[in-house]
Every structure is written in structure tokens, then in C-alpha cells.
Tab-separated table of C-alpha atoms and ligand atoms in Angstrom:
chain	number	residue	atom	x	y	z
A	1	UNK	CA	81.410	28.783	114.485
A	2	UNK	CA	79.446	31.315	116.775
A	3	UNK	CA	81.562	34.730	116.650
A	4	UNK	CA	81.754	37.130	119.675
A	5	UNK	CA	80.931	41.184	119.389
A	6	UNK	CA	82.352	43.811	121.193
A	7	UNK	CA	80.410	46.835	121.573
A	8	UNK	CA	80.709	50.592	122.450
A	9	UNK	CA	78.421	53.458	122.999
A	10	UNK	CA	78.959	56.854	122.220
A	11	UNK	CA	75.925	59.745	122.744
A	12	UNK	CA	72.745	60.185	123.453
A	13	UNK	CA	69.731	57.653	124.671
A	14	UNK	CA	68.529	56.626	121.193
A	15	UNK	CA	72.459	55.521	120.379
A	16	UNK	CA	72.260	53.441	123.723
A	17	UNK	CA	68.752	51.937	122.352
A	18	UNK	CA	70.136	51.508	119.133
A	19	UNK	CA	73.061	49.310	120.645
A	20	UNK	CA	70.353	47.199	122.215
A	21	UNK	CA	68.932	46.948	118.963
A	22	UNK	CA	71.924	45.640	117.421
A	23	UNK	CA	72.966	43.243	120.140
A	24	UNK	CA	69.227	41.579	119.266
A	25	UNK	CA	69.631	41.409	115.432
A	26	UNK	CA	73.299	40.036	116.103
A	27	UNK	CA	72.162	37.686	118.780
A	28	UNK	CA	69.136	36.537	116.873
A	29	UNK	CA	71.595	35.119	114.601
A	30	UNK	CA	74.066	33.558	116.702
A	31	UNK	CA	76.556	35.878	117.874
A	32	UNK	CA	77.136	36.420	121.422
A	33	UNK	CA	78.370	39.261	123.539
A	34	UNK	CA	81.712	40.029	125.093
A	35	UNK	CA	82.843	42.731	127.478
A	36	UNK	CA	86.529	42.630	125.958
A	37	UNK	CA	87.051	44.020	123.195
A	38	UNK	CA	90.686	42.063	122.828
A	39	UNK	CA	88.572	39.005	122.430
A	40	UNK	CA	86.165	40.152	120.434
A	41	UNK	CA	85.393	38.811	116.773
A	42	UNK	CA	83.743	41.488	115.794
A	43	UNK	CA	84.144	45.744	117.479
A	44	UNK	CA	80.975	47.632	116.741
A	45	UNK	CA	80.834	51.545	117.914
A	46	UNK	CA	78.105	53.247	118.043
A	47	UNK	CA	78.997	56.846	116.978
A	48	UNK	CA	77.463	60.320	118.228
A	49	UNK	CA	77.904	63.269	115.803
A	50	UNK	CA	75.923	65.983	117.503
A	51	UNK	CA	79.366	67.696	118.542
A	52	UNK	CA	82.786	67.650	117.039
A	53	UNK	CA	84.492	66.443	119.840
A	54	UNK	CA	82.063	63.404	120.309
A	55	UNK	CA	82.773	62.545	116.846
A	56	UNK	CA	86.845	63.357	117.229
A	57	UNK	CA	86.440	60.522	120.666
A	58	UNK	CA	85.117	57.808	118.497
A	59	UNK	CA	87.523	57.765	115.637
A	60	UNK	CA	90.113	58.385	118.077
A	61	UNK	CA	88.633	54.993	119.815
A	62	UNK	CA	88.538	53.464	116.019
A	63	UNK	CA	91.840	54.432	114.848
A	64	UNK	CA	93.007	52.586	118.888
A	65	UNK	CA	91.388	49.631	118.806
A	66	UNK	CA	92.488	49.240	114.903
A	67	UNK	CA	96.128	49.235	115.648
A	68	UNK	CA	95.895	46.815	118.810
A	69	UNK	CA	95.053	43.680	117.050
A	70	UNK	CA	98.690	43.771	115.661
A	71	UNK	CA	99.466	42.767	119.002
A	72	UNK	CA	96.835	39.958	118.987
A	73	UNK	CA	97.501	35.916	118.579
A	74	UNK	CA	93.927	35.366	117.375
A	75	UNK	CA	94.240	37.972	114.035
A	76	UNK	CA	92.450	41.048	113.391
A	77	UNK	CA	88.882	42.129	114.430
A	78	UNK	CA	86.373	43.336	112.180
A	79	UNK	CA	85.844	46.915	113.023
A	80	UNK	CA	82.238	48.539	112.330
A	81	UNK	CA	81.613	51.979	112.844
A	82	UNK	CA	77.888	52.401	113.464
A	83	UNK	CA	75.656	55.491	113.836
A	84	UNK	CA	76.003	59.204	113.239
A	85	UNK	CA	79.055	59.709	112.147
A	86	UNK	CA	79.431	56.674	109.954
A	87	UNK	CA	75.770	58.316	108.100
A	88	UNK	CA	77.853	61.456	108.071
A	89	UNK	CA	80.679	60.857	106.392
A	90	UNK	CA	80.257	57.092	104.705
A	91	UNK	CA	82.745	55.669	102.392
A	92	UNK	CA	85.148	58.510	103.125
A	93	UNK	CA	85.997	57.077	106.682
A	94	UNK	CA	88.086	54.046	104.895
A	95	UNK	CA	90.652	56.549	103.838
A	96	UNK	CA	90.847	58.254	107.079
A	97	UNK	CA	91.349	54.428	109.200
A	98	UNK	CA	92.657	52.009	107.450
A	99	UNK	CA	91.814	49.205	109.769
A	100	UNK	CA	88.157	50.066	109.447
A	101	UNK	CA	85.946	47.181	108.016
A	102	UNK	CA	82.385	48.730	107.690
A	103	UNK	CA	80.385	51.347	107.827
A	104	UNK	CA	76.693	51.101	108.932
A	105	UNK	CA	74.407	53.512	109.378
A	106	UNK	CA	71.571	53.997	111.545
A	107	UNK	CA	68.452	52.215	109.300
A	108	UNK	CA	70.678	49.822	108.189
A	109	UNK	CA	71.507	47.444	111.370
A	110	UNK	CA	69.437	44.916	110.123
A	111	UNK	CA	72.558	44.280	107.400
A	112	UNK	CA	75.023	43.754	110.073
A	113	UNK	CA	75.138	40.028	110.521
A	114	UNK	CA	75.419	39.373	106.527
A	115	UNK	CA	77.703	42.410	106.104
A	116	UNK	CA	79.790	41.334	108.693
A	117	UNK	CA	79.815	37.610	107.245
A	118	UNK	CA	80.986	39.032	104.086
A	119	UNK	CA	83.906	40.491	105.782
A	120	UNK	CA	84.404	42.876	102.479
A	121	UNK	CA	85.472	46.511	103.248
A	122	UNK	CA	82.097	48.374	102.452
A	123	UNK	CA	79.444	50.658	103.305
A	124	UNK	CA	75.373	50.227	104.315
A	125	UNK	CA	74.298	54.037	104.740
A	126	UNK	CA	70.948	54.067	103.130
A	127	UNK	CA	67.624	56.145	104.657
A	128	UNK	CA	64.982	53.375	104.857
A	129	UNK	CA	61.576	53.576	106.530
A	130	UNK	CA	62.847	50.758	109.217
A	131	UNK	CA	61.731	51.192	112.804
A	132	UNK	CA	63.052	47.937	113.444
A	133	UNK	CA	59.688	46.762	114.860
A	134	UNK	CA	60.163	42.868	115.452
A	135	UNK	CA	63.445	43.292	117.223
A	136	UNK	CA	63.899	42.073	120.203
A	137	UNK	CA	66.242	44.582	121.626
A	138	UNK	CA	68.619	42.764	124.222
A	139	UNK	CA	68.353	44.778	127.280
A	140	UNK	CA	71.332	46.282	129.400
A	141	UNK	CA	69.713	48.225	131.492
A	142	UNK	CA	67.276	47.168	134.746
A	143	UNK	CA	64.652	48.140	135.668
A	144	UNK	CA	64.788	51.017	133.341
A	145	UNK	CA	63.374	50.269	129.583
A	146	UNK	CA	64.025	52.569	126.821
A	147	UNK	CA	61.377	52.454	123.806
A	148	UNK	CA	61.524	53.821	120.833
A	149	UNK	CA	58.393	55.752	119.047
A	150	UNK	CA	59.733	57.736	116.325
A	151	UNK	CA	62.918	57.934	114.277
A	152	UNK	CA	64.913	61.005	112.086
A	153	UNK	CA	63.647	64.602	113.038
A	154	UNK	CA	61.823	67.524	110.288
A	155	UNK	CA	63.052	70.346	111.928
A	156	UNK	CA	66.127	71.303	110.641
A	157	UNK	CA	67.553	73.703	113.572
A	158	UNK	CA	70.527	75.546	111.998
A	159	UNK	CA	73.065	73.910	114.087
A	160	UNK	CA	71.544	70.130	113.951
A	161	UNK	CA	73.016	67.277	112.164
A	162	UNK	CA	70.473	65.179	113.229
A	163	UNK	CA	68.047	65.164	110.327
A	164	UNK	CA	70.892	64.858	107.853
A	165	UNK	CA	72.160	61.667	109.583
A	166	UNK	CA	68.967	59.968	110.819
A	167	UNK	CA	66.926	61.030	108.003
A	168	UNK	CA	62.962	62.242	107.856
A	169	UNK	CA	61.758	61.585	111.073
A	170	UNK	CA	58.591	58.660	111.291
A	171	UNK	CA	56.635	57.129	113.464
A	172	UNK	CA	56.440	53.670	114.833
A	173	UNK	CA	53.335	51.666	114.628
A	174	UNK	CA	50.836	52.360	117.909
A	175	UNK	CA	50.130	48.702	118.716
A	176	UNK	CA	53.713	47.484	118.803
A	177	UNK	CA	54.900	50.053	121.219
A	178	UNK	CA	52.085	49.596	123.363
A	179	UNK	CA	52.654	45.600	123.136
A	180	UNK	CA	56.636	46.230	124.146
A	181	UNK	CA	55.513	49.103	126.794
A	182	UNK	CA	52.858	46.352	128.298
A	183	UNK	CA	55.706	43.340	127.915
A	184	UNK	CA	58.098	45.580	129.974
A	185	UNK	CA	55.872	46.475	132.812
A	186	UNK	CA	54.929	42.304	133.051
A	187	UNK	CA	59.070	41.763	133.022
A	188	UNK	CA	59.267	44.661	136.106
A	189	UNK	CA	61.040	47.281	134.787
A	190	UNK	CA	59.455	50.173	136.374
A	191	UNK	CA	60.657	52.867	134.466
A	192	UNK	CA	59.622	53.492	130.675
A	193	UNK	CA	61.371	55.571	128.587
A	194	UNK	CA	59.348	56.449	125.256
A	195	UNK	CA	62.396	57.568	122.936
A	196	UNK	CA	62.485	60.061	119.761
A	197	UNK	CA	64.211	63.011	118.593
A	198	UNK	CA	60.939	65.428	118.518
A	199	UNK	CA	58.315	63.087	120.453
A	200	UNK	CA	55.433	65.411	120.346
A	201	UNK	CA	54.873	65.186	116.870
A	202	UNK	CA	54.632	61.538	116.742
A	203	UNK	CA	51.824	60.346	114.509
A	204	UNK	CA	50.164	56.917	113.544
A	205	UNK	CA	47.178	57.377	111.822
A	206	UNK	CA	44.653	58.707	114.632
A	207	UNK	CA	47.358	58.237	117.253
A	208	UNK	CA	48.867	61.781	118.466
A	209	UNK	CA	51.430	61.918	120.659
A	210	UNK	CA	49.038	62.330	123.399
A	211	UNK	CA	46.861	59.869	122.676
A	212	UNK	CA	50.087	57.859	122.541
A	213	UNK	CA	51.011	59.025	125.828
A	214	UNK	CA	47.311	57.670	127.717
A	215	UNK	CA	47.344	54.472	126.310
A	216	UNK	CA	51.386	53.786	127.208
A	217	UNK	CA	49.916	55.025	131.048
A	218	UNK	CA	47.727	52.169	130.997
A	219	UNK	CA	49.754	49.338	128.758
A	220	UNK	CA	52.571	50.135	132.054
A	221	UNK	CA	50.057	49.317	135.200
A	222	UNK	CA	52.271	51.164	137.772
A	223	UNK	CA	55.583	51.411	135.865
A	224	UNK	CA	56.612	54.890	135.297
A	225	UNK	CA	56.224	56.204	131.903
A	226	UNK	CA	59.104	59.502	130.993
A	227	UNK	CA	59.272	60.396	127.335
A	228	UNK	CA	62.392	62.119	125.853
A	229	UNK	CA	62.652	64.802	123.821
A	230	UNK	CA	60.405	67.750	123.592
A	231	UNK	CA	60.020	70.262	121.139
A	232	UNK	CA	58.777	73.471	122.703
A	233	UNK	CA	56.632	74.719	119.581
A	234	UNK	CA	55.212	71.492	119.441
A	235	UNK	CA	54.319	70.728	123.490
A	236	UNK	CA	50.292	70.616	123.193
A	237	UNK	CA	48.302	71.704	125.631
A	238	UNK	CA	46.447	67.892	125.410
A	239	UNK	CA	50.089	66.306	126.014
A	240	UNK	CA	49.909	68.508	129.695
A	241	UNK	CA	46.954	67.416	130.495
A	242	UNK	CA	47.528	63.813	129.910
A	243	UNK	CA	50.693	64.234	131.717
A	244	UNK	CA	48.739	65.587	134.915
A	245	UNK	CA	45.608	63.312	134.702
A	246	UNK	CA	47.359	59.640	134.348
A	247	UNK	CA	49.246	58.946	137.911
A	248	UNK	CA	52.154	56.973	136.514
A	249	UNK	CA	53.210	59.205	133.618
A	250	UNK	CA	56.069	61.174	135.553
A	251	UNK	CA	55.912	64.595	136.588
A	252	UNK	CA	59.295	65.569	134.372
A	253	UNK	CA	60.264	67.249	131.245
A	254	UNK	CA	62.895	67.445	129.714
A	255	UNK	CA	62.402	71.243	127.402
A	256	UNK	CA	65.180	72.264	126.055
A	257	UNK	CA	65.333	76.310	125.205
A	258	UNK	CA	68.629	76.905	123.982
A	259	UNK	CA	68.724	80.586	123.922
A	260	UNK	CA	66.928	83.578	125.563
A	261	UNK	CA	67.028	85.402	122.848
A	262	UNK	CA	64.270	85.870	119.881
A	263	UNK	CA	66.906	86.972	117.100
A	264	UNK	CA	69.453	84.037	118.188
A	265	UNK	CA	66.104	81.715	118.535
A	266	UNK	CA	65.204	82.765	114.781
A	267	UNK	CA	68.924	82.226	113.928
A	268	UNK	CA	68.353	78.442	115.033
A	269	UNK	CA	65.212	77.779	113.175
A	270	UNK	CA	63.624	76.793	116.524
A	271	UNK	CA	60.169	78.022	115.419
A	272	UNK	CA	59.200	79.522	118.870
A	273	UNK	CA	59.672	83.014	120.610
A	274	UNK	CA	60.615	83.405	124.658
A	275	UNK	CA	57.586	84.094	125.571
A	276	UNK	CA	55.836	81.218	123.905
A	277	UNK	CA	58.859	79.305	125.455
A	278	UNK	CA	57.667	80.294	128.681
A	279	UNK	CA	54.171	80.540	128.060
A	280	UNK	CA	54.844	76.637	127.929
A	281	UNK	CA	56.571	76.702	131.482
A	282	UNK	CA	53.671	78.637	133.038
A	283	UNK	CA	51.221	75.571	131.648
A	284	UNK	CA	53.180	72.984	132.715
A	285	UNK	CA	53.483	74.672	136.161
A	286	UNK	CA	49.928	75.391	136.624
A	287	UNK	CA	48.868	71.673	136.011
A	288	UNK	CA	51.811	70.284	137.696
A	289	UNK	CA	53.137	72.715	140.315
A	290	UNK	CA	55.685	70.263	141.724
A	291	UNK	CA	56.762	69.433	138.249
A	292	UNK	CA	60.845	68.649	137.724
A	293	UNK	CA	62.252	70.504	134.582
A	294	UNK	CA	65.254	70.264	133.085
A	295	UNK	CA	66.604	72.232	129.844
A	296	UNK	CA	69.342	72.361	126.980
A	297	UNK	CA	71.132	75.592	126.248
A	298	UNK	CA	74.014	76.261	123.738
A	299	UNK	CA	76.226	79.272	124.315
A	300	UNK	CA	78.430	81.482	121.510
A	301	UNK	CA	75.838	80.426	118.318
A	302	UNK	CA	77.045	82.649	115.659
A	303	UNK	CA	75.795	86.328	115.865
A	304	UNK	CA	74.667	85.888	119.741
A	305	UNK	CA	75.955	89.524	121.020
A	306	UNK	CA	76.749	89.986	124.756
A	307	UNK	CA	72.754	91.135	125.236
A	308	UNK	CA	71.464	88.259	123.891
A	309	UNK	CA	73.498	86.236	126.128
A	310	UNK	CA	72.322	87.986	128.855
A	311	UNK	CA	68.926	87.272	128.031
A	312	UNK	CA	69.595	83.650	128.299
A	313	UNK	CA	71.193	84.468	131.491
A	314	UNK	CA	67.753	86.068	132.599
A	315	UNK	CA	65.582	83.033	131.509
A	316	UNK	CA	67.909	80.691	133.543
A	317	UNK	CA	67.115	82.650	136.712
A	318	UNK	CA	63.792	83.333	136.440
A	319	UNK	CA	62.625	79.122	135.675
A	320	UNK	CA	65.023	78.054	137.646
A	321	UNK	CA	64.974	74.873	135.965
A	322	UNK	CA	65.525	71.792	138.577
A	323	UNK	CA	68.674	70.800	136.131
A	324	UNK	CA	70.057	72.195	132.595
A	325	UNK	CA	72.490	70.577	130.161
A	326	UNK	CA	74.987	73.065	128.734
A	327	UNK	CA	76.861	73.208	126.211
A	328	UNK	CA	79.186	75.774	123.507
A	329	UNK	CA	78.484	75.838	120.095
A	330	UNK	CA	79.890	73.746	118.131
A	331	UNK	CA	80.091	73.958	114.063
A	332	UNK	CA	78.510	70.950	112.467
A	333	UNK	CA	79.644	71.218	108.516
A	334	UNK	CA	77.075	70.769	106.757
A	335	UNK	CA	74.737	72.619	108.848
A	336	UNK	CA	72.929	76.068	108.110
A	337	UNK	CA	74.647	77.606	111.164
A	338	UNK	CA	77.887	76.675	109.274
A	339	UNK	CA	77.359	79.566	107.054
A	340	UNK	CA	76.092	82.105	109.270
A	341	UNK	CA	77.911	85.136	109.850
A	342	UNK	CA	79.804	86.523	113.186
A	343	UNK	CA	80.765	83.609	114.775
A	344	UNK	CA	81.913	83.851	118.355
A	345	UNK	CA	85.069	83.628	118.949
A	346	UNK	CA	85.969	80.047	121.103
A	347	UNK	CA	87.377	81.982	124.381
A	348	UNK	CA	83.999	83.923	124.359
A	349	UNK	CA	81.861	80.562	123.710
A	350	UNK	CA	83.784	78.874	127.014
A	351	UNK	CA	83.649	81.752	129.385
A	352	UNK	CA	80.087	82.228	128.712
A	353	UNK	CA	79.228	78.722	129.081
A	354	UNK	CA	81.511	78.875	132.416
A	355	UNK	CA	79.529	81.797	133.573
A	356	UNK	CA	76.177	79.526	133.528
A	357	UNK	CA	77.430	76.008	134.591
A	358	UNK	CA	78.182	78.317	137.585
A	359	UNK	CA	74.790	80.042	137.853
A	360	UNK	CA	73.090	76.404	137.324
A	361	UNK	CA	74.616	74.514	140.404
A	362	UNK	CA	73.737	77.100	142.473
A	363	UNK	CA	70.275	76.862	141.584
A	364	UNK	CA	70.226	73.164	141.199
A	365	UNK	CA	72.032	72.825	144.680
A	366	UNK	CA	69.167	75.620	145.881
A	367	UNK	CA	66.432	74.114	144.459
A	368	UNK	CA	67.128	70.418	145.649
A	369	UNK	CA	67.792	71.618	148.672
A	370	UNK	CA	64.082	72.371	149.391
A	371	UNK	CA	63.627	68.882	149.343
A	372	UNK	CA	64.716	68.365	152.348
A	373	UNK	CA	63.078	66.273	154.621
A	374	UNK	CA	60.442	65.481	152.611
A	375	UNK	CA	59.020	62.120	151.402
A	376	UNK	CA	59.837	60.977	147.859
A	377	UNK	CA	58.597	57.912	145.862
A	378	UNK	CA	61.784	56.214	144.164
A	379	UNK	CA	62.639	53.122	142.145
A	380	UNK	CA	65.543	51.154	142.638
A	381	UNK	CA	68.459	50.496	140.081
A	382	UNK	CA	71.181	49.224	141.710
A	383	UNK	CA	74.028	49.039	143.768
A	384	UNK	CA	75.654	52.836	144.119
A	385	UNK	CA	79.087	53.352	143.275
A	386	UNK	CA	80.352	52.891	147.155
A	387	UNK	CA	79.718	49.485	148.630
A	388	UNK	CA	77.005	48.914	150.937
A	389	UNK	CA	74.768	51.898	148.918
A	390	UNK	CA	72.099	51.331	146.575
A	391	UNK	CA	70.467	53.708	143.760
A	392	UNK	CA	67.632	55.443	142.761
A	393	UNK	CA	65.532	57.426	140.763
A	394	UNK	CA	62.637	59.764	141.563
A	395	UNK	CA	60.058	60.177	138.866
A	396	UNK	CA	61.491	63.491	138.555
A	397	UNK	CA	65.084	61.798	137.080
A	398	UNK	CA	66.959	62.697	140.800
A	399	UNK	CA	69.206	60.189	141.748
A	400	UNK	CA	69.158	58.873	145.711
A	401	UNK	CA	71.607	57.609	146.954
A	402	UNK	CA	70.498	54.657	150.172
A	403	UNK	CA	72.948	53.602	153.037
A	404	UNK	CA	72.433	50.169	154.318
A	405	UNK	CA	69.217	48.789	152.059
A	406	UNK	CA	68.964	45.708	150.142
A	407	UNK	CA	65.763	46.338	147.974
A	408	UNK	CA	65.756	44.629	145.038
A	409	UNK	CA	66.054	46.706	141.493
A	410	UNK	CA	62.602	47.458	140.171
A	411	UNK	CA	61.141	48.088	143.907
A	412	UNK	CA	59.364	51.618	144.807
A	413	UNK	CA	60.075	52.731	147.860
A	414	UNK	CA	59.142	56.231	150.256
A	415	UNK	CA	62.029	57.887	151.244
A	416	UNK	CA	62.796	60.933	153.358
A	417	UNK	CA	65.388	63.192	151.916
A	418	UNK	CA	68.333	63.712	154.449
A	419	UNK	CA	71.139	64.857	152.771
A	420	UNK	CA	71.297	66.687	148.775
A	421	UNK	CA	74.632	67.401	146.863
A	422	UNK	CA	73.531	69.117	143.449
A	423	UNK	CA	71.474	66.536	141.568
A	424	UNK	CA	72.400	63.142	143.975
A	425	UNK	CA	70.442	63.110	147.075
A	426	UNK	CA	70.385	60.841	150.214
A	427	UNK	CA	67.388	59.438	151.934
A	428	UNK	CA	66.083	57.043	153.712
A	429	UNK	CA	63.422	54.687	153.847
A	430	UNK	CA	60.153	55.896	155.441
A	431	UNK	CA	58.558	53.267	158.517
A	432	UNK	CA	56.279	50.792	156.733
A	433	UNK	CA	57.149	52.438	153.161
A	434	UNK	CA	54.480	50.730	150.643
A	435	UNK	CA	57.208	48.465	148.643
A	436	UNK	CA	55.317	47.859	144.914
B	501	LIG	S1	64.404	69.256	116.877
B	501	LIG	FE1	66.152	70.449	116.136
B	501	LIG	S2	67.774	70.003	117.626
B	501	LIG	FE2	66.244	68.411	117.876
B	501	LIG	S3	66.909	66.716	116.546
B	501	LIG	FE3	65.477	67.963	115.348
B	501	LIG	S4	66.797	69.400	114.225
B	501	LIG	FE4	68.044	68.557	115.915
């Protein structure tokens, strides 16, 4: 008998890959999806543990959806947690929820449908070399594709879990992801998202990162090609160029910085000073001067003194960045930060976080604001939340919002900008817009 799955993202983009991931191993083998989780077989959550609270949501979420099925005719679910947190803490989590059924970590999905088959209370948290190359990931998302290139991450950065729960990072095979990237673009999804957690030091053989990067420009035709994330110390100067030189590779980067300051930078591990930092910006700026950056910054790491957080302060004025994603530090155990000394005290880590989410809208709201009236290319994803609205993206990540249109998803249209509110904007199609 075919058995339905339930299943539930928590995270960042490669946890929402991932998911697709699983739903094509389970689906290869006969399951098929539901979007209750009441009448679901099988719950699968995808777990995030890049913050505590992400990873307090989704056992939270466990622990609920464990003690439902008690109310349930049809008997008890299996409950999987998947991802971070189940690499993090393995075995340990069946004394913590006792209605848990399996643990699976992230190079292990290919176990799911004979784990879950077995129905036995147990554990799949191995590192293997997978990159799950041969999956056919079932897609939830249209027209915007996410791909993954590499897996697991070598940098260690005091305050990261990642390479201790996704392992030593490697790279996927060349010729597969330019196969899926030219499979996508045929199936119209216009945007391409290359996926890893340090993509500039992808490597196959020959194959940098930039090499990478020309070849995906021409497997997509004129599908957009963004690539997710950046490591400043590893940003080559032959990745900008590429970036400026091939039309549909998109004119956004996503770099985080994290701090302004060279001791709390050291602290981190990041392997790159401010100046270097910006000496980065200033490239990217000079090859692409209408270029849309966005950043990461944590506030309150241990030891950051009130002039260090002013320097982060300072570098947030002066780039300006279109959008930034902030956050306070939070203690991942296991982590060198863990250990450090002079940790800031929680009040101190909020109200300086506060005092930039501040400084950020007004320069988001300033800096979208000069695009105003001006004439945008954007892709279409869907109906907006309000009926009768569509959205979009720009190749610069924006959102537009469209009164009135019925384009389909997947079309590129001109719009002029009428109306911005922070990172959503409003526009409207331009006379005789060339529809792709
Ligand atoms: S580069 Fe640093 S922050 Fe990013 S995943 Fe690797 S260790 Fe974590």
C-alpha cells in the first residue's frame, strides 16, 4: 500500500533543496505527498541548527505533532527528524521526544524509504561523499530552480555549526549540474539558483567556480543564473568578471561581512580584514556599478566592545548595502566561539541589533527609493498575497508587486517602478514590454 508524507521546512535555501530532494527519493519509490500532516503516514522535518531558537521551533513542532496522533483514528505517524539538528545531536533526541521514530541526517536521505519501512526507532547520521546526483528533486517552487553545487563547508568560523553538521564541504560533478541547469531553462524556470555553503571554492577537477559560473550562463539560454553564498576571502577577481561579461548571470550578491571590526573578524575565523572586505565591494562596484548587494551581520559575538560595534555601524553606512540580514549572536555548543571569553551580555546583543535593523530600513527604504520611475526587467512568480496582484523578482532579488496583470509565471517583463515600501516595490508594465 502506497504511504503518504508530510513534510516541513525549517532554515535556510539548501534545507528547502534538500526537502525537494527527499520528496524525489520518497516519490521515486512510491510514496506520495500530502499537505496535512493529520493524514500523513509518514511527518518528515527538515531541521535548521544555525541558531538556538531555530532549533528550539522544530522540536517544539516535533514534540506537537508527536502528541496529536493520540487524537487520531488512523494510529500514529512515523515521525523523522531530518537535517541539522538531527546531525547535531543523533541518538540523544529519542530521550528528549519520545514519539520520535528516526533520525536522518543530511547525507543520509537516500536511507529514508527503507528506514522508514523498517519502522524501528533508529538513527542514519553518517558523513558520506553523497551529492545525491541522480535525484530527481521534485520541485515546489516555479519558475525559480534551486541547484545544488557543493555540500559541507572547510571553514570553520568560530560561531558555525555548519561544518560539524554537514560535514567537509565537496563538490558536485560539472556535467550533471550543467545537464540539470540546461533541463531547467528547457522546463522555463527562469531563475537559477546555484546552491552551497561557500560557492566560490567549488572545485571539479579543472572546473573553478568561475569557470562553473560561464558555462551555467550558457547551459540557462536566457534564464537568470544567482548563486548563493559567498565567502569574501574567497570572491576572485575571475568570478567578477564572469559575473559582468555573461548577460544573464544576475547583477546580485549576496556578501555577508558580519562585523566591522578586524579583532572581532579574527575572533570569527573569517580569514579576511575590512579593508579586504571592502576592497571586494569597490571591485564588484567598478565592474558592475548598478550592482544589488545584500549582507549578513551578527551583533554581541563574544569580546565585541562598544568600538567595535561601532565600526560595524560605520561599514553599514558607508556600502549602504541594497538589503542586510541581521542577526544577535547566538551560542552554538560545540562551537569555538562557545569558549571564548567576554560574552555580551543578551540585553546588549538585542539593543545593538535594534540599533541597526533601524539604520538598515532607512537605507534600504533610501536606496530603493532611487528607483523610482525607472524601468526594471522582472520575472514573474505568482499571484501576490492580495487578489488581483501578481509577483516578481528583479535580477537584483527585489520583489514587485503588479496590479491588474495576468502574465504567466516564468514571463520577463519591463516595468516602471511607481511605488517602493522597503524591499517590495510596485510597477507597472512598460508599452510594448518585450515578454520572453
Ligand atoms: S563559511 Fe563560515 S559561516 Fe559559512 S557555512 Fe562555512 S563555517 Fe559557517
Amino acid at each position: 500500500m502506497s504511504m503518504t508524507y508530510y513534510i516541513d521546512v525549517y532554515g535556510c535555501q539548501m534545507n528547502v533543496h534538500d526537502s525537494e530532494i527527499i520528496s524525489g527519493i520518497l516519490e521515486s519509490e512510491g510514496f506520495s505527498s500530502t499537505e496535512k500532516p493529520e493524514s500523513a503516514d509518514v511527518i518528515l522535518l527538515v531541521s535548521c541548527a544555525v541558531r538556538e531558537h531555530a532549533e528550539t521551533r522544530v522540536l517544539g513542532r516535533a514534540s506537537q505533532l508527536g502528541g496529536q496522533w493520540r487524537d487520531r483514528k488512523s494510529g500514529k505517524p512515523l515521525i523523522v527528524l531530518c537535517g541539522c539538528v538531527a546531525q547535531e545531536h543523533g541518538n540523544s533526541l529519542f530521550a528528549r521526544l519520545k514519539d520520535l521514530d528516526l533520525v536522518v541526517g543530511p547525507d543520509c536521505y537516500r536511507d529514508l524509504p527503507a528506514l522508514i519501512r523498517n519502522s524501528e526507532r533508529e538513527s542514519a547520521v553518517d558523513f558520506r561523499e553523497s551529492d545525491y546526483t541522480g535525484i530527481e528533486p521534485v520541485r515546489k517552487e516555479f519558475p525559480r530552480a534551486y541547484v545544488t553545487i557543493m555540500r559541507g563547508c572547510n571553514n570553520f568560523c568560530s560561531y558555525c555549526i555548519v561544518p560539524y553538521v554537514r560535514g567537509r564541504e565537496r563538490s558536485r560533478n560539472s556535467d550533471s549540474i550543467l545537464s540539470e541547469i540546461a533541463a531547467l531553462s528547457r522546463s522555463g524556470y527562469g531563475e537559477i539558483t546555484l546552491l552551497g555553503q561557500n560557492v566560490n571554492s567549488y572545485h571539479d577537477g579543472d572546473t573553478s567556480f568561475s569557470e562553473l559560473l560561464r558555462k551555467a550562463a550558457s547551459a540557462a539560454g536566457n534564464s537568470w543564473i544567482k548563486f548563493v553564498t559567498s565567502h569574501p576571502k574567497d570572491l576572485g577577481n575571475e568570478t567578477v568578471s564572469v559575473m559582468a561579461s555573461e548577460k544573464n548571470i544576475c547583477e546580485y550578491l549576496h556578501l555577508p561581512f558580519q562585523s566591522g571590526s578586524d579583532t572581532v573578524l579574527r575572533r570569527m575565523n573569517r580569514g579576511y580584514s575590512v579593508q579586504e572586505y571592502l576592497d571586494r565591494i569597490a571591485l564588484l562596484r567598478d565592474a558592475m556599478p548598478d550592482i544589488v548587494l545584500s549582507t549578513d551581520v551578527i551583533t554581541g559575538f563574544p569580546g565585541e566592545s562598544e568600538a567595535d560595534f561601532q565600526k560595524t555601524v560605520d561599514l553599514l553606512e558607508s556600502v549602504r548595502f541594497d538589503n542586510a540580514f541581521l542577526f544577535k549572536y547566538s551560542e552554538r555548543t560545540g562551537t569555538a566561539a562557545c569558549s571564548l571569553e567576554n560574552p555580551v551580555p543578551e540585553a546588549e546583543r538585542l539593543s545593538r541589533l535594534n540599533h541597526l535593523q533601524e539604520l538598515q530600513r532607512k537605507i534600504t527604504v533610501e536606496e530603493s527609493g532611487k528607483l523610482m520611475g525607472k524601468t526594471l526587467s522582472i520575472l514573474i512568480t505568482g499571484p501576490a498575497k492580495q487578489p488581483g496582484q501578481q509577483a516578481s523578482r528583479t535580477e537584483g532579488n527585489r520583489m514587485v508587486i503588479l496590479e491588474g496583470t495576468d502574465f504567466s509565471p516564468g514571463s520577463f517583463v519591463d516595468v516602471r517602478i511607481t511605488r517602493a515600501d522597503g524591499w517590495t516595490h510596485f510597477g507597472e508594465p512598460v508599452e510594448n514590454s518585450a515578454i520572453r
